[in-house]
XYZ file of C-alpha atoms in Angstrom:
262
model
C 23.036 7.108 11.040
C 20.980 5.522 8.220
C 17.822 8.426 8.338
C 15.261 6.337 9.488
C 16.724 5.015 12.535
C 14.973 5.371 15.285
C 11.872 5.658 13.461
C 9.672 2.102 13.821
C 7.173 1.951 10.469
C 4.042 -0.358 10.262
C 3.195 -1.294 6.438
C 0.025 -3.211 6.169
C -0.274 -6.165 2.993
C 3.327 -6.490 3.700
C 3.780 -10.080 3.388
C 4.226 -9.508 -0.353
C 4.718 -7.415 -2.851
C 4.470 -3.479 -3.129
C 3.988 -3.765 0.842
C 7.376 -6.037 1.491
C 9.079 -4.155 -0.479
C 8.281 -0.492 1.024
C 8.880 -2.423 4.146
C 12.787 -3.979 3.449
C 13.393 -0.619 1.477
C 12.489 1.580 5.117
C 14.057 -1.142 7.194
C 17.327 -0.428 4.974
C 17.226 3.312 6.191
C 17.527 2.097 9.959
C 13.264 1.896 10.886
C 12.138 -0.531 13.013
C 9.423 -2.864 11.096
C 5.702 -4.620 11.686
C 4.865 -6.303 9.227
C 0.984 -7.608 8.325
C -0.518 -9.709 5.915
C -1.583 -12.869 4.866
C 0.437 -15.700 3.946
C 2.035 -18.935 4.740
C 3.378 -18.435 8.116
C 7.196 -20.168 7.596
C 7.371 -18.242 4.663
C 6.162 -15.197 6.617
C 8.932 -15.677 9.448
C 11.506 -15.937 6.802
C 10.875 -12.673 5.241
C 10.658 -11.243 8.869
C 13.743 -12.917 10.545
C 15.558 -11.964 7.028
C 14.729 -7.826 7.531
C 16.253 -8.246 11.161
C 19.468 -10.293 9.652
C 19.789 -7.617 6.089
C 19.205 -4.570 7.794
C 19.713 -5.070 11.460
C 16.534 -3.818 12.712
C 13.958 -4.962 15.279
C 10.974 -6.585 12.692
C 7.622 -8.025 14.036
C 4.961 -9.844 12.305
C 0.849 -8.726 13.311
C -1.787 -10.922 11.928
C -4.058 -8.057 12.550
C -7.225 -8.536 10.193
C -8.623 -5.449 7.947
C -11.694 -5.688 7.770
C -12.129 -5.612 11.758
C -11.444 -1.939 12.662
C -10.894 -2.938 16.709
C -7.564 -4.962 15.617
C -6.662 -2.041 13.050
C -6.473 -0.208 16.285
C -4.350 -2.928 18.191
C -1.974 -3.215 15.271
C -0.892 0.619 15.571
C -1.023 0.541 19.954
C 0.994 -2.994 20.010
C 3.484 -1.225 17.487
C 3.611 1.385 19.970
C 4.171 -0.409 23.182
C 6.386 -2.393 21.556
C 8.769 0.014 20.069
C 7.771 3.097 21.763
C 6.212 4.776 19.173
C 4.577 4.810 15.884
C 6.217 7.807 13.803
C 5.144 5.643 10.056
C 2.416 4.609 8.744
C 1.557 2.372 5.153
C -1.555 1.718 4.257
C -1.058 -1.135 1.799
C -3.446 -3.686 2.193
C -6.145 -3.622 -0.467
C -8.681 -6.566 -2.145
C -10.156 -6.137 -5.883
C -12.920 -7.362 -7.770
C -14.330 -7.093 -11.073
C -17.817 -7.296 -12.168
C -20.886 -4.991 -13.650
C -22.897 -2.767 -11.034
C -25.699 -4.711 -11.634
C -24.101 -8.139 -11.131
C -21.428 -7.111 -8.418
C -21.722 -9.224 -4.811
C -22.870 -6.963 -2.008
C -20.428 -9.044 0.512
C -17.725 -7.584 -1.998
C -18.503 -4.227 -1.901
C -18.703 -4.498 2.086
C -15.043 -6.047 2.016
C -13.358 -3.795 -0.345
C -14.678 -0.896 0.802
C -13.682 -2.097 4.621
C -9.641 -2.923 3.498
C -9.234 -0.276 0.558
C -10.339 2.283 2.995
C -12.023 1.794 6.517
C -9.548 0.337 7.752
C -6.816 2.731 6.808
C -9.120 5.676 8.307
C -8.758 3.007 11.657
C -5.011 2.985 11.257
C -4.752 6.669 10.883
C -6.966 7.532 14.183
C -4.861 5.281 16.560
C -1.904 6.544 14.837
C -2.233 10.422 14.291
C -2.339 11.318 18.119
C 1.046 9.739 19.086
C 2.343 11.291 15.663
C 1.275 15.111 16.801
C 2.092 15.021 20.497
C 5.393 14.403 18.618
C 5.234 16.553 16.045
C 6.697 14.118 13.604
C 4.454 11.645 11.503
C 4.628 10.025 7.884
C 1.223 8.370 7.129
C 1.349 6.898 2.959
C -1.460 5.682 1.665
C -1.191 3.041 -0.757
C -3.923 4.443 -3.886
C -3.779 3.365 -7.561
C -4.365 5.400 -10.274
C -8.395 4.836 -10.120
C -8.040 6.935 -7.095
C -7.440 9.586 -10.141
C -9.601 8.274 -12.923
C -12.348 4.950 -13.645
C -12.404 1.994 -15.275
C -15.363 -0.239 -15.730
C -16.551 -2.974 -13.608
C -14.489 -1.605 -10.479
C -16.634 0.199 -8.860
C -16.212 -0.824 -5.518
C -12.701 -0.411 -5.856
C -12.413 2.884 -7.520
C -15.282 3.790 -4.626
C -12.458 3.167 -2.056
C -9.535 4.616 -4.104
C -11.330 7.821 -4.699
C -12.091 7.680 -1.095
C -8.789 6.566 0.147
C -7.757 9.990 -1.642
C -9.877 12.888 0.131
C -9.235 10.712 3.696
C -5.275 11.792 2.398
C -6.348 15.358 2.044
C -8.635 15.689 5.186
C -5.886 13.914 7.719
C -2.960 16.442 5.814
C -5.319 19.314 6.737
C -5.365 18.187 10.104
C -1.825 17.028 10.802
C -0.657 20.056 9.272
C 0.476 22.076 12.038
C 1.741 18.989 14.209
C 4.238 17.606 11.590
C 2.390 14.977 10.362
C 2.555 14.625 6.716
C -0.188 12.450 4.840
C 0.266 11.786 1.328
C -0.918 8.814 -1.266
C 1.186 7.248 -3.828
C -1.203 6.160 -7.009
C 0.351 3.347 -8.850
C -0.238 1.853 -12.335
C 0.600 -1.338 -13.597
C 2.719 -2.673 -11.018
C 4.941 -5.707 -11.761
C 4.352 -7.969 -9.065
C 4.048 -12.393 -9.199
C 0.395 -12.006 -8.923
C 0.655 -9.517 -12.397
C 3.119 -12.457 -13.771
C 0.725 -15.582 -12.301
C -1.897 -13.917 -15.052
C -0.002 -13.979 -18.554
C -0.070 -17.170 -18.926
C -4.234 -17.702 -18.974
C -4.632 -14.308 -20.395
C -2.288 -15.795 -23.684
C -4.742 -18.669 -23.815
C -7.397 -17.193 -23.810
C -6.548 -14.298 -26.109
C -4.640 -16.070 -28.368
C -1.573 -13.742 -27.658
C 2.551 -14.125 -27.015
C 3.899 -13.060 -23.252
C 4.616 -10.180 -25.360
C 1.418 -9.100 -26.855
C -0.464 -9.721 -23.487
C 2.137 -7.127 -21.149
C 1.946 -4.754 -24.183
C -1.372 -4.246 -25.593
C -3.578 -6.108 -22.491
C -1.382 -5.245 -19.210
C 0.566 -2.029 -20.735
C -2.190 -1.045 -22.725
C -3.164 2.404 -20.741
C 0.268 3.047 -19.942
C 2.557 5.511 -22.393
C 5.371 4.143 -21.735
C 4.479 0.573 -22.088
C 6.739 -0.523 -19.186
C 5.024 -2.237 -15.674
C 5.908 0.116 -12.348
C 8.421 -1.862 -10.357
C 8.184 -1.893 -6.434
C 11.248 -1.144 -6.114
C 10.412 2.571 -7.448
C 6.979 2.772 -4.885
C 9.895 2.054 -2.395
C 11.662 4.588 -2.874
C 9.065 6.973 -3.467
C 7.520 5.611 0.458
C 11.287 5.868 1.268
C 11.843 9.909 -0.402
C 7.879 10.761 1.624
C 9.122 10.166 4.668
C 12.529 11.959 4.159
C 13.239 15.845 5.433
C 12.931 17.034 2.159
C 9.632 16.176 1.628
C 8.422 17.925 4.683
C 6.076 20.476 2.678
C 4.884 17.604 0.872
C 1.766 17.026 2.089
C -2.477 16.189 0.893
C -0.941 14.985 -2.562
C -1.835 11.668 -4.908
C 1.061 10.682 -6.463
C 0.965 8.932 -9.826
C 3.279 6.188 -10.360
C 1.862 5.671 -13.857
C 3.767 5.171 -16.781
C 1.789 8.567 -17.827
C -1.309 7.108 -17.548
C -3.145 9.923 -15.955
C -1.550 12.572 -18.343
C -3.605 10.967 -21.347
């Protein structure tokens, strides 16, 4: 028996990057998976079918729009209907925009708050009743070091992630007597294809080598000077779903190469 056999999980924003790594790690432990996110339909189907083939679990895909609270709630209901229960919810979907406050577009502010903070609220609201009724549930919010510290020009993202930390703690208190844990993972710079694609333009703009861009720009605030990997985030998510972590709840756990220690 794999540790998550008989468990059913939703991971939002899971068609690539951190979310996909978490979905595959859960599947490797025996969980059935609902994927969600954007991308090419054929590529998503390859990932979905690959999870079923590689791990012998059931995997479905939902195109639920995280901007729409009704669709977020429906994502939970459909997973419960398909698999019978929803045991694990990972709120991972997120977007970013960078600009000074006085120049920050209001539509970008609204979209970032809705996807990064309001969507997790709707998902948690829909998932909690079933989890409480079964006296078991795991909710993991993928936050950021920006849930703990701030930096310039990211007002909406930092506000959303600080709010997500507060939502995590509140939901943890409400679920504590019902076997439901709620925690947040707060990554620093994670090595993904999106980060990798930024490097050539940054090299050109700053007249730097690839190594200089990694060390002096992307990893300037991470004392270890190493990127977090998606596999490391996924491994922590698996641990938070284990019996060993059943007394861990309401925590915001940095995985950031030491950046929030300074």
